Coordinates of C-alpha atoms and ligand atoms in Angstrom, one line a residue:
Chain A
X1 CA -24.3 -40.3 -56.0
X2 CA -23.2 -40.9 -59.5
X3 CA -26.0 -41.5 -61.9
X4 CA -23.9 -43.8 -64.1
X5 CA -23.0 -45.9 -61.0
X6 CA -26.7 -46.2 -60.1
X7 CA -27.5 -47.6 -63.6
X8 CA -24.7 -50.1 -63.5
X9 CA -25.8 -51.3 -60.2
X10 CA -29.5 -50.9 -60.9
X11 CA -32.0 -53.1 -58.9
X12 CA -32.1 -56.0 -61.5
X13 CA -28.4 -56.4 -61.6
X14 CA -28.0 -56.4 -57.9
X15 CA -31.0 -58.8 -57.5
X16 CA -29.6 -61.3 -60.0
X17 CA -26.1 -61.1 -58.5
X18 CA -27.3 -61.5 -54.9
X19 CA -30.1 -64.0 -55.5
X20 CA -29.4 -65.8 -58.7
X21 CA -32.0 -68.2 -59.8
X22 CA -29.9 -70.4 -62.1
X23 CA -26.7 -70.8 -60.2
X24 CA -26.3 -74.6 -60.3
X25 CA -24.4 -77.4 -62.0
X26 CA -26.5 -79.4 -64.6
X27 CA -25.0 -82.9 -64.1
X28 CA -26.5 -84.1 -67.4
X29 CA -25.5 -81.1 -69.5
X30 CA -25.1 -81.7 -73.2
X31 CA -22.9 -78.7 -73.7
X32 CA -20.7 -76.8 -71.3
X33 CA -17.8 -74.4 -71.3
X34 CA -15.8 -72.4 -68.8
X35 CA -14.9 -68.7 -69.4
X36 CA -12.1 -66.8 -67.7
X37 CA -11.2 -63.2 -67.5
X38 CA -7.4 -63.6 -67.0
X39 CA -7.0 -60.0 -65.9
X40 CA -9.4 -60.0 -63.0
X41 CA -9.9 -63.7 -62.2
X42 CA -13.7 -63.7 -63.0
X43 CA -14.9 -67.2 -64.0
X44 CA -18.2 -68.4 -65.4
X45 CA -19.2 -72.0 -66.3
X46 CA -22.2 -72.4 -68.5
X47 CA -24.3 -75.6 -68.6
X48 CA -26.9 -76.4 -71.3
X49 CA -29.1 -79.3 -71.9
X50 CA -30.3 -79.7 -75.5
X51 CA -33.1 -81.3 -77.4
X52 CA -31.8 -81.4 -80.9
X53 CA -30.8 -77.8 -81.6
X54 CA -33.1 -76.4 -78.8
X55 CA -31.8 -75.3 -75.5
X56 CA -34.0 -76.9 -72.8
X57 CA -32.2 -75.9 -69.6
X58 CA -29.4 -73.5 -68.9
X59 CA -27.5 -72.8 -65.7
X60 CA -24.2 -71.4 -64.5
X61 CA -21.6 -71.5 -61.8
X62 CA -18.9 -68.9 -61.3
X63 CA -17.2 -66.3 -59.2
X64 CA -16.7 -62.7 -59.8
X65 CA -18.1 -59.3 -59.7
X66 CA -21.8 -58.4 -59.5
X67 CA -21.9 -57.5 -63.2
X68 CA -20.5 -60.8 -64.5
X69 CA -22.6 -63.0 -62.2
X70 CA -25.8 -61.1 -62.9
X71 CA -25.1 -61.3 -66.6
X72 CA -24.7 -65.1 -66.3
X73 CA -28.0 -65.4 -64.4
X74 CA -29.8 -63.2 -66.9
X75 CA -28.3 -65.3 -69.7
X76 CA -29.6 -68.6 -68.2
X77 CA -33.0 -67.1 -68.0
X78 CA -33.0 -65.7 -71.5
X79 CA -31.7 -68.7 -73.5
X80 CA -34.0 -71.4 -72.2
X81 CA -36.2 -72.6 -75.0
X82 CA -34.2 -70.9 -77.7
X83 CA -32.8 -72.6 -80.8
X84 CA -29.0 -72.6 -80.8
X85 CA -29.0 -70.2 -83.7
X86 CA -31.3 -67.8 -82.0
X87 CA -29.2 -68.0 -78.8
X88 CA -26.1 -67.1 -80.8
X89 CA -27.9 -64.1 -82.4
X90 CA -29.1 -63.0 -79.0
X91 CA -25.6 -63.2 -77.7
X92 CA -24.2 -61.1 -80.5
X93 CA -26.9 -58.4 -79.8
X94 CA -26.2 -58.4 -76.0
X95 CA -22.4 -58.1 -76.7
X96 CA -23.0 -55.3 -79.1
X97 CA -25.4 -53.5 -76.6
X98 CA -22.9 -53.8 -73.7
X99 CA -20.2 -52.2 -75.9
X100 CA -22.3 -49.4 -77.4
X101 CA -24.9 -48.8 -74.7
X102 CA -27.6 -48.8 -77.4
X103 CA -30.6 -51.0 -78.0
X104 CA -31.5 -51.6 -74.4
X105 CA -35.2 -50.9 -74.9
X106 CA -35.8 -53.9 -77.2
X107 CA -33.9 -56.3 -74.9
X108 CA -36.2 -56.6 -71.9
X109 CA -34.5 -57.6 -68.7
X110 CA -31.2 -58.0 -70.5
X111 CA -31.3 -54.2 -71.2
X112 CA -29.8 -53.7 -67.7
X113 CA -26.5 -54.8 -69.1
X114 CA -26.3 -51.8 -71.5
X115 CA -25.1 -49.7 -68.5
X116 CA -21.7 -51.4 -68.8
X117 CA -20.9 -49.4 -71.9
X118 CA -20.4 -46.3 -69.7
X119 CA -17.6 -48.2 -67.9
X120 CA -15.2 -49.4 -70.6
X121 CA -13.2 -51.6 -68.2
X122 CA -16.4 -53.4 -67.2
X123 CA -17.8 -54.3 -70.6
X124 CA -15.9 -57.6 -70.5
X125 CA -17.6 -58.4 -67.1
X126 CA -21.0 -58.2 -68.8
X127 CA -19.9 -60.1 -71.9
X128 CA -17.9 -63.0 -70.4
X129 CA -20.9 -65.3 -69.8
X130 CA -22.0 -64.7 -73.4
X131 CA -18.7 -65.6 -75.0
X132 CA -18.7 -68.6 -72.8
X133 CA -22.2 -69.6 -74.1
X134 CA -21.0 -69.3 -77.6
X135 CA -18.1 -71.5 -76.8
X136 CA -20.4 -74.1 -75.3
X137 CA -22.6 -74.1 -78.4
X138 CA -19.4 -74.4 -80.6
X139 CA -18.3 -77.4 -78.6
X140 CA -15.3 -75.6 -77.2
X141 CA -14.6 -76.2 -73.6
X142 CA -12.9 -72.9 -72.8
X143 CA -13.4 -69.3 -73.5
X144 CA -11.6 -66.1 -72.5
X145 CA -12.8 -62.5 -72.2
X146 CA -9.6 -61.4 -74.0
Chain B
X1 CA -7.0 -32.9 -48.5
X2 CA -3.5 -31.5 -48.8
X3 CA -1.4 -32.3 -45.8
X4 CA 1.0 -29.6 -44.6
X5 CA 4.8 -29.9 -44.1
X6 CA 5.2 -32.9 -41.8
X7 CA 8.6 -33.9 -40.6
X8 CA 10.2 -31.6 -43.1
X9 CA 8.6 -33.3 -46.0
X10 CA 6.7 -30.8 -48.0
X11 CA 4.2 -33.0 -49.8
X12 CA 2.1 -30.1 -51.0
X13 CA 5.2 -28.6 -52.7
X14 CA 6.1 -31.9 -54.2
X15 CA 2.6 -32.4 -55.6
X16 CA 2.9 -29.2 -57.6
X17 CA 5.6 -30.9 -59.7
X18 CA 3.0 -33.4 -60.9
X19 CA 0.6 -31.5 -63.3
X20 CA -1.9 -34.4 -63.4
X21 CA -2.5 -34.3 -59.6
X22 CA -4.2 -31.0 -59.8
X23 CA -6.8 -32.4 -62.2
X24 CA -10.3 -33.2 -61.0
X25 CA -12.2 -36.3 -61.8
X26 CA -15.9 -35.6 -62.4
X27 CA -15.7 -32.6 -60.1
X28 CA -13.8 -34.3 -57.4
X29 CA -10.1 -34.2 -56.6
X30 CA -8.1 -37.0 -58.2
X31 CA -6.9 -39.5 -55.5
X32 CA -4.4 -41.6 -57.4
X33 CA -3.6 -44.7 -55.4
X34 CA -2.3 -46.9 -58.3
X35 CA 1.3 -45.7 -58.4
X36 CA 2.4 -49.3 -58.0
X37 CA 1.1 -50.1 -61.4
X38 CA 2.6 -47.0 -62.9
X39 CA 3.6 -43.7 -61.3
X40 CA 2.7 -40.1 -62.3
X41 CA 5.3 -37.9 -63.9
X42 CA 6.9 -34.7 -62.5
X43 CA 7.4 -31.8 -64.8
X44 CA 11.1 -32.3 -64.6
X45 CA 10.9 -35.6 -66.4
X46 CA 8.7 -34.1 -69.1
X47 CA 11.0 -31.1 -69.5
X48 CA 14.1 -33.3 -69.9
X49 CA 12.5 -35.4 -72.6
X50 CA 11.3 -32.3 -74.4
X51 CA 14.8 -30.7 -74.1
X52 CA 16.3 -33.9 -75.6
X53 CA 14.1 -33.6 -78.6
X54 CA 14.4 -29.9 -79.0
X55 CA 18.1 -29.4 -78.5
X56 CA 20.1 -32.6 -78.5
X57 CA 18.4 -35.3 -80.5
X58 CA 20.2 -37.7 -82.9
X59 CA 20.9 -41.4 -82.9
X60 CA 23.6 -42.4 -80.4
X61 CA 26.8 -44.4 -80.8
X62 CA 26.5 -43.9 -84.6
X63 CA 27.3 -40.5 -85.9
X64 CA 30.6 -38.6 -86.3
X65 CA 29.0 -35.2 -86.0
X66 CA 28.4 -32.9 -83.1
X67 CA 24.8 -33.5 -82.5
X68 CA 25.2 -37.3 -82.4
X69 CA 28.2 -37.0 -80.1
X70 CA 26.2 -34.7 -77.8
X71 CA 23.3 -37.2 -77.8
X72 CA 25.7 -40.1 -77.1
X73 CA 27.3 -38.1 -74.2
X74 CA 23.8 -37.4 -72.7
X75 CA 22.9 -41.1 -73.1
X76 CA 26.0 -42.2 -71.3
X77 CA 25.3 -39.6 -68.6
X78 CA 22.0 -41.2 -68.1
X79 CA 23.7 -44.5 -67.6
X80 CA 26.0 -42.9 -65.1
X81 CA 23.0 -41.4 -63.2
X82 CA 21.5 -44.9 -62.9
X83 CA 24.9 -46.3 -61.8
X84 CA 25.0 -43.7 -59.0
X85 CA 21.3 -44.4 -58.1
X86 CA 22.1 -48.1 -57.6
X87 CA 25.6 -47.6 -56.3
X88 CA 27.0 -49.9 -59.0
X89 CA 30.7 -50.2 -59.2
X90 CA 30.9 -49.2 -62.8
X91 CA 28.7 -47.8 -65.6
X92 CA 29.2 -50.8 -67.8
X93 CA 27.2 -52.8 -65.4
X94 CA 24.1 -50.8 -66.3
X95 CA 22.1 -52.2 -69.3
X96 CA 19.1 -50.3 -70.6
X97 CA 16.3 -52.6 -71.4
X98 CA 12.7 -51.8 -72.3
X99 CA 11.3 -52.6 -68.9
X100 CA 11.7 -54.9 -66.0
X101 CA 10.0 -57.6 -68.0
X102 CA 12.5 -57.1 -70.8
X103 CA 15.4 -57.1 -68.4
X104 CA 14.4 -60.4 -66.7
X105 CA 13.8 -62.0 -70.1
X106 CA 17.3 -60.9 -71.1
X107 CA 18.7 -62.6 -68.0
X108 CA 16.6 -65.7 -68.6
X109 CA 17.9 -66.0 -72.2
X110 CA 21.5 -64.9 -71.9
X111 CA 22.4 -66.2 -68.4
X112 CA 19.8 -68.9 -68.5
X113 CA 20.7 -70.5 -71.8
X114 CA 24.3 -69.3 -71.9
X115 CA 25.7 -69.8 -68.4
X116 CA 23.3 -72.1 -66.4
X117 CA 23.9 -75.8 -67.0
X118 CA 21.6 -78.7 -67.5
X119 CA 20.5 -80.1 -64.2
X120 CA 20.6 -76.7 -62.5
X121 CA 17.5 -75.1 -61.1
X122 CA 16.2 -71.6 -60.8
X123 CA 14.3 -70.8 -57.5
X124 CA 11.5 -68.3 -57.5
X125 CA 9.1 -67.4 -54.7
X126 CA 5.3 -67.7 -54.5
X127 CA 4.9 -64.0 -54.5
X128 CA 6.5 -63.2 -57.8
X129 CA 5.0 -60.9 -60.4
X130 CA 4.4 -62.9 -63.6
X131 CA 7.4 -61.0 -65.1
X132 CA 9.7 -62.9 -62.8
X133 CA 7.9 -66.2 -63.2
X134 CA 7.0 -66.8 -66.8
X135 CA 10.5 -66.2 -68.3
X136 CA 11.7 -69.0 -66.0
X137 CA 8.9 -71.3 -67.0
X138 CA 9.9 -70.6 -70.6
X139 CA 13.5 -71.4 -69.8
X140 CA 12.5 -74.6 -68.0
X141 CA 10.3 -75.6 -71.0
X142 CA 12.9 -75.0 -73.6
X143 CA 14.4 -78.4 -73.3
X144 CA 17.8 -77.5 -71.9
X145 CA 17.4 -79.5 -68.8
X146 CA 17.1 -76.5 -66.5
X147 CA 14.6 -76.9 -63.7
X148 CA 12.7 -74.7 -61.2
X149 CA 12.0 -74.7 -57.5
X150 CA 9.7 -72.7 -55.3
X151 CA 10.4 -70.6 -52.2
X152 CA 7.3 -70.7 -50.1
X153 CA 5.5 -67.7 -48.6
X154 CA 4.2 -67.7 -45.1
X155 CA 0.7 -66.9 -44.1
X156 CA 1.9 -63.5 -43.0
X157 CA 3.1 -62.9 -46.6
X158 CA 6.8 -63.1 -45.9
X159 CA 9.4 -65.3 -47.7
X160 CA 9.8 -68.6 -45.9
X161 CA 13.6 -68.6 -45.5
X162 CA 13.5 -72.2 -44.2
X163 CA 12.1 -73.2 -47.5
X164 CA 14.8 -71.2 -49.3
X165 CA 17.4 -72.9 -47.1
X166 CA 16.0 -76.4 -47.8
X167 CA 15.9 -75.8 -51.6
X168 CA 19.5 -74.4 -51.6
X169 CA 20.6 -77.5 -49.6
X170 CA 19.8 -79.7 -52.6
X171 CA 22.9 -78.3 -54.1
X172 CA 21.6 -77.8 -57.7
X173 CA 20.4 -74.2 -57.6
X174 CA 22.1 -71.9 -60.2
X175 CA 20.0 -68.8 -59.6
X176 CA 17.6 -67.4 -57.0
X177 CA 15.2 -65.0 -58.7
X178 CA 13.0 -63.2 -56.1
X179 CA 11.2 -59.9 -55.7
X180 CA 12.8 -57.2 -53.5
X181 CA 9.3 -56.0 -52.7
X182 CA 5.9 -57.6 -53.4
X183 CA 3.7 -55.7 -55.7
X184 CA 0.7 -57.2 -53.9
X185 CA 1.6 -57.4 -50.2
X186 CA 4.1 -54.6 -49.9
X187 CA 6.4 -57.1 -48.2
X188 CA 10.1 -56.1 -48.4
X189 CA 12.3 -59.2 -48.6
X190 CA 15.6 -59.5 -46.7
X191 CA 17.7 -59.2 -49.9
X192 CA 21.1 -59.1 -48.3
X193 CA 20.4 -62.2 -46.3
X194 CA 19.0 -64.0 -49.4
X195 CA 22.1 -63.1 -51.4
X196 CA 24.3 -64.4 -48.6
X197 CA 22.4 -67.7 -48.5
X198 CA 22.4 -68.1 -52.2
X199 CA 26.1 -67.3 -52.5
X200 CA 27.0 -69.8 -49.8
X201 CA 25.2 -72.4 -51.8
X202 CA 27.1 -71.4 -55.0
X203 CA 24.0 -69.8 -56.6
X204 CA 23.6 -66.4 -58.2
X205 CA 20.8 -64.0 -57.2
X206 CA 18.5 -61.8 -59.1
X207 CA 16.3 -59.2 -57.4
X208 CA 13.1 -57.9 -59.1
X209 CA 13.4 -54.3 -57.8
X210 CA 10.4 -53.0 -59.8
X211 CA 8.7 -51.9 -56.6
X212 CA 11.6 -51.7 -54.1
X213 CA 13.7 -49.3 -56.1
X214 CA 10.8 -46.8 -55.9
X215 CA 10.5 -46.9 -52.1
X216 CA 13.9 -47.6 -50.7
X217 CA 17.5 -46.7 -51.3
X218 CA 19.1 -49.6 -53.2
X219 CA 22.8 -50.3 -53.0
X220 CA 23.6 -53.3 -55.2
X221 CA 27.1 -53.6 -53.8
X222 CA 25.9 -53.6 -50.2
X223 CA 23.2 -56.2 -51.1
X224 CA 25.9 -58.1 -53.1
X225 CA 23.2 -58.6 -55.9
X226 CA 24.3 -60.4 -59.0
X227 CA 21.4 -59.0 -61.0
X228 CA 19.0 -56.2 -60.1
X229 CA 16.2 -54.9 -62.3
X230 CA 13.8 -52.1 -62.2
X231 CA 11.5 -50.3 -64.6
X232 CA 11.4 -46.5 -65.4
X233 CA 7.7 -45.8 -65.4
X234 CA 7.2 -46.9 -61.7
X235 CA 10.0 -44.5 -60.7
X236 CA 8.2 -41.4 -62.0
X237 CA 10.0 -41.8 -65.3
X238 CA 8.8 -42.7 -68.8
X239 CA 7.5 -46.0 -70.1
X240 CA 9.7 -47.9 -72.6
X241 CA 12.9 -48.0 -70.4
X242 CA 14.0 -50.4 -67.7
X243 CA 17.3 -51.2 -66.1
X244 CA 19.3 -54.4 -65.7
X245 CA 22.2 -54.1 -63.3
X246 CA 24.6 -57.1 -63.4
X247 CA 28.0 -57.7 -62.1
X248 CA 30.5 -57.0 -64.8
X249 CA 32.1 -60.5 -64.7
X250 CA 28.6 -62.0 -65.3
X251 CA 27.9 -59.7 -68.2
X252 CA 31.3 -60.5 -69.7
X253 CA 30.4 -64.2 -69.7
X254 CA 26.9 -63.9 -71.1
X255 CA 26.0 -64.2 -74.8
X256 CA 23.9 -61.6 -76.4
X257 CA 20.1 -61.8 -76.2
X258 CA 18.8 -59.9 -79.3
X259 CA 20.9 -59.5 -82.4
X260 CA 21.2 -56.3 -84.5
X261 CA 23.0 -53.0 -84.6
X262 CA 25.2 -51.8 -81.7
X263 CA 25.7 -55.2 -80.1
X264 CA 28.5 -56.3 -82.4
X265 CA 32.2 -55.6 -82.9
X266 CA 32.8 -56.9 -86.4
X267 CA 30.4 -58.4 -88.9
X268 CA 30.9 -60.4 -92.1
X269 CA 28.4 -62.3 -94.2
X270 CA 29.4 -65.4 -92.2
X271 CA 29.1 -64.1 -88.7
X272 CA 29.9 -61.5 -86.1
X273 CA 31.8 -60.9 -82.9
X274 CA 30.1 -59.6 -79.7
X275 CA 30.5 -56.1 -78.5
X276 CA 31.6 -55.6 -74.9
X277 CA 28.9 -55.0 -72.2
X278 CA 26.7 -53.1 -71.9
X279 CA 26.2 -52.6 -75.7
X280 CA 26.3 -56.4 -76.2
X281 CA 22.8 -56.4 -74.6
X282 CA 21.5 -53.3 -76.3
X283 CA 20.8 -54.3 -79.9
X284 CA 19.2 -51.7 -82.0
X285 CA 18.5 -48.0 -81.4
X286 CA 18.1 -47.6 -77.6
X287 CA 15.4 -45.6 -75.8
X288 CA 17.2 -42.3 -76.3
X289 CA 14.5 -39.9 -75.2
X290 CA 13.4 -42.2 -72.4
X291 CA 16.9 -42.4 -71.1
X292 CA 16.9 -38.6 -70.6
X293 CA 13.5 -39.0 -68.8
X294 CA 14.8 -41.7 -66.6
X295 CA 17.9 -39.6 -65.7
X296 CA 15.6 -36.7 -64.7
X297 CA 13.5 -39.1 -62.7
X298 CA 16.5 -40.5 -60.8
X299 CA 17.8 -37.0 -60.2
X300 CA 14.3 -35.9 -59.0
X301 CA 14.0 -38.6 -56.4
X302 CA 17.6 -38.1 -55.3
X303 CA 17.0 -34.4 -54.8
X304 CA 14.1 -35.2 -52.5
X305 CA 16.2 -38.0 -51.0
X306 CA 15.4 -41.7 -51.0
X307 CA 15.6 -41.7 -47.1
X308 CA 13.1 -38.9 -47.0
X309 CA 10.8 -40.7 -49.4
X310 CA 11.1 -43.9 -47.4
X311 CA 10.3 -42.0 -44.1
X312 CA 7.3 -40.3 -45.7
X313 CA 6.0 -43.7 -46.9
X314 CA 6.6 -45.3 -43.6
X315 CA 4.3 -42.6 -42.0
X316 CA 1.7 -43.3 -44.7
X317 CA 1.9 -47.1 -44.1
X318 CA 1.6 -46.6 -40.3
X319 CA -1.4 -44.3 -40.9
X320 CA -3.0 -46.7 -43.3
X321 CA -2.5 -49.6 -40.8
X322 CA -4.4 -47.4 -38.3
X323 CA -7.3 -46.3 -40.4
X324 CA -7.9 -49.2 -42.8
X325 CA -8.4 -52.0 -40.3
X326 CA -11.1 -49.8 -38.7
X327 CA -13.2 -50.2 -41.8
X328 CA -15.8 -52.9 -41.0
X329 CA -15.6 -55.9 -43.3
X330 CA -12.2 -55.1 -44.7
X331 CA -9.4 -57.6 -44.6
X332 CA -5.8 -56.8 -45.6
X333 CA -3.7 -59.4 -47.4
X334 CA -0.4 -60.2 -45.6
X335 CA 1.0 -58.9 -42.4
X336 CA 4.7 -58.5 -43.1
X337 CA 6.9 -56.8 -40.5
X338 CA 8.8 -54.9 -43.2
X339 CA 6.3 -53.5 -45.7
X340 CA 6.2 -50.6 -48.2
X341 CA 3.3 -48.6 -49.4
X342 CA 1.3 -51.3 -51.1
X343 CA -1.9 -52.7 -49.6
X344 CA -4.1 -55.3 -51.1
X345 CA -7.5 -55.9 -49.5
X346 CA -10.9 -57.4 -49.8
X347 CA -14.2 -56.0 -48.6
X348 CA -16.8 -58.5 -47.6
X349 CA -19.7 -56.6 -49.3
X350 CA -18.2 -56.1 -52.7
X351 CA -16.1 -57.9 -55.4
X352 CA -12.8 -56.0 -56.1
X353 CA -14.0 -55.0 -59.5
X354 CA -17.3 -53.6 -58.3
X355 CA -15.3 -51.8 -55.5
X356 CA -13.0 -50.3 -58.0
X357 CA -15.8 -48.9 -60.1
X358 CA -17.4 -47.5 -57.0
X359 CA -14.2 -45.8 -55.8
X360 CA -13.7 -44.4 -59.3
X361 CA -17.0 -42.6 -58.9
X362 CA -15.4 -40.9 -55.9
X363 CA -12.3 -39.9 -57.9
X364 CA -10.2 -42.7 -56.2
X365 CA -8.0 -44.8 -58.5
X366 CA -7.1 -48.2 -57.2
X367 CA -6.3 -51.5 -59.0
X368 CA -8.6 -54.5 -58.9
X369 CA -7.7 -58.0 -60.0
X370 CA -4.8 -60.3 -59.4
X371 CA -2.1 -57.7 -60.1
X372 CA -0.1 -60.1 -62.3
X373 CA 0.4 -62.4 -59.3
X374 CA -2.1 -65.2 -59.8
X375 CA -0.1 -67.9 -57.8
X376 CA 0.1 -65.6 -54.8
X377 CA -3.6 -65.0 -54.8
X378 CA -4.2 -68.7 -55.0
X379 CA -1.8 -69.2 -52.1
X380 CA -3.6 -66.7 -50.0
X381 CA -7.1 -68.0 -50.8
X382 CA -8.1 -65.0 -52.9
X383 CA -8.4 -66.8 -56.3
X384 CA -10.9 -64.1 -57.4
X385 CA -8.4 -61.3 -56.9
X386 CA -8.1 -58.4 -54.6
X387 CA -8.2 -54.6 -54.6
X388 CA -4.9 -52.7 -54.2
X389 CA -4.0 -49.3 -53.1
X390 CA -0.4 -48.2 -53.6
X391 CA 1.4 -45.1 -52.6
X392 CA 3.9 -42.8 -54.2
X393 CA 6.1 -40.0 -52.9
X394 CA 3.2 -37.6 -53.5
X395 CA 0.5 -39.5 -51.6
X396 CA -1.0 -37.8 -48.5
X397 CA -2.5 -39.0 -45.3
X398 CA -5.7 -37.2 -46.4
X399 CA -5.8 -39.5 -49.4
X400 CA -5.6 -42.5 -47.2
X401 CA -8.5 -41.1 -45.2
X402 CA -10.5 -40.5 -48.3
X403 CA -10.0 -44.1 -49.3
X404 CA -11.1 -45.3 -45.8
X405 CA -14.2 -43.1 -46.0
X406 CA -15.1 -44.3 -49.5
X407 CA -14.7 -47.9 -48.5
X408 CA -17.3 -47.3 -45.7
X409 CA -19.6 -45.8 -48.3
X410 CA -19.1 -48.7 -50.6
X411 CA -20.0 -51.1 -47.9
X412 CA -23.3 -49.4 -47.5
X413 CA -23.9 -49.1 -51.2
X414 CA -23.3 -52.8 -51.9
X415 CA -24.9 -54.1 -48.7
Ligands
PLP1 C1 7.2 -56.6 -58.8 C2 7.1 -56.3 -60.3 N1 7.9 -56.9 -61.2 C3 7.8 -56.6 -62.5 C4 6.9 -55.7 -63.0 C5 6.9 -55.5 -64.5 O1 7.2 -54.2 -64.8 P1 7.1 -53.8 -66.4 O2 5.7 -54.1 -66.7 O3 7.5 -52.4 -66.4 O4 8.1 -54.7 -67.1 C6 6.0 -55.1 -62.1 C7 5.0 -54.1 -62.6 O5 4.1 -54.3 -63.3 C8 6.1 -55.4 -60.7 O6 5.3 -54.8 -59.8

């Protein structure tokens, strides 16, 4: 068994992909965006409710591989209660980590996404929900992994 | 994993021509099942390109010195090799373009804008590669009054000839542009019958032979094709070169696509006159080195024999149709009667992308995604994409078995 493969599909990723906690539409969302990966067809929609600049609730809908869907579920968990500026900063750090593979230790559960760095073609799977989050916060309705 | 000499086809010997195939991937043999995206290259192609640069390189059609004349002669010999490969009536019917994509865009511009008339439509099928779809969308959207129509695909993944007939009966079709072999389903389309139907309705026909020309002998005269395109890199040749075949009378009537050197007769500061085909459509310095690579590729497959390659691939397809359906949870897209060595599939336990990463860890290269055929995936209810294995002349039954075994393993891994 390949060790890299086991880290990409480590227990938390598989658990979030198979049994997501935040897969739902928020009917009363204040901000929402849809992100597409045009190459593989992965899709993620992010829903946020806001209290001023603070994210109160976050959820997602989507279809795609385990990595993109687990990343979306982890995202929804992580950004609840954050100010928009902090959520953006977190998003930048997650995207950097998924590209470089570095900094996982300081990221808690999100650290599992660092394994994507060992699979260059899979980095965009991990980052698609995060670019979609940034689009939602920017008031853009659509985002693309490209 | 190497199969022996079956039916006189020495695949082990053939594999030795492809240096990359003896490479390992993380300690495992490379199982390359993505030739449909781009094929590996035999040493003969590499040698021809190197020889061109080492012994016969200069710009073509431009120099009055020996080396340029030699390069020009070799370049025209490459055109002649492609003419023979497609059984075109004359070498002037062969235009070198950068790729299939470039060749189809050339037709969409030159024939589409210069010959088609407002009110006419272009028919495409639901199983086109985006390369044979978007150029027609762009033509339709350019405000010239040219429309589009769709040829349906059946649930089995075959062209619905009744829908072609119904569209043609509307009497406004100027061009039927369809694939000769689907890059997703492997379906080989009945090209000769399609051409006959189109011609009876007064329409021209273009075949996207990007996949078909690799797997079957193509005879453009027997098909009565008006346009036929293929791309070098899928035919074991280099990237950067593709071929447009078009009947001479059509090329004569078409305006140029790109402007520049080589495509003109006379130029003043006020204007220019067009060169004759094929140079009219080959503005700028052509792919000189790539043409030598393509010539070597064509000679390579002809030396093996297109019939022998086709027979080998038929055996592989039959083998795959035996062993893949036995993998639990696997569904294969399409069930065409006439299919070449391309299989798209879905595994219940794993998304195509995850599957591709898993198979890669076993040294197996497949493609995951929508394979530049988004409408077809939507048509077949696989919006999220599929996984695809595609065969080449070097593919072995052992490799198909390795795929089946790894798919079983993947199902356990992702369960
Ligand atoms: C059926 C088909 N048409 C067109 C193309 C485009 O070929 P190219 O990218 O070389 O232009 C491909 C391959 O990608 C193909 O499979």
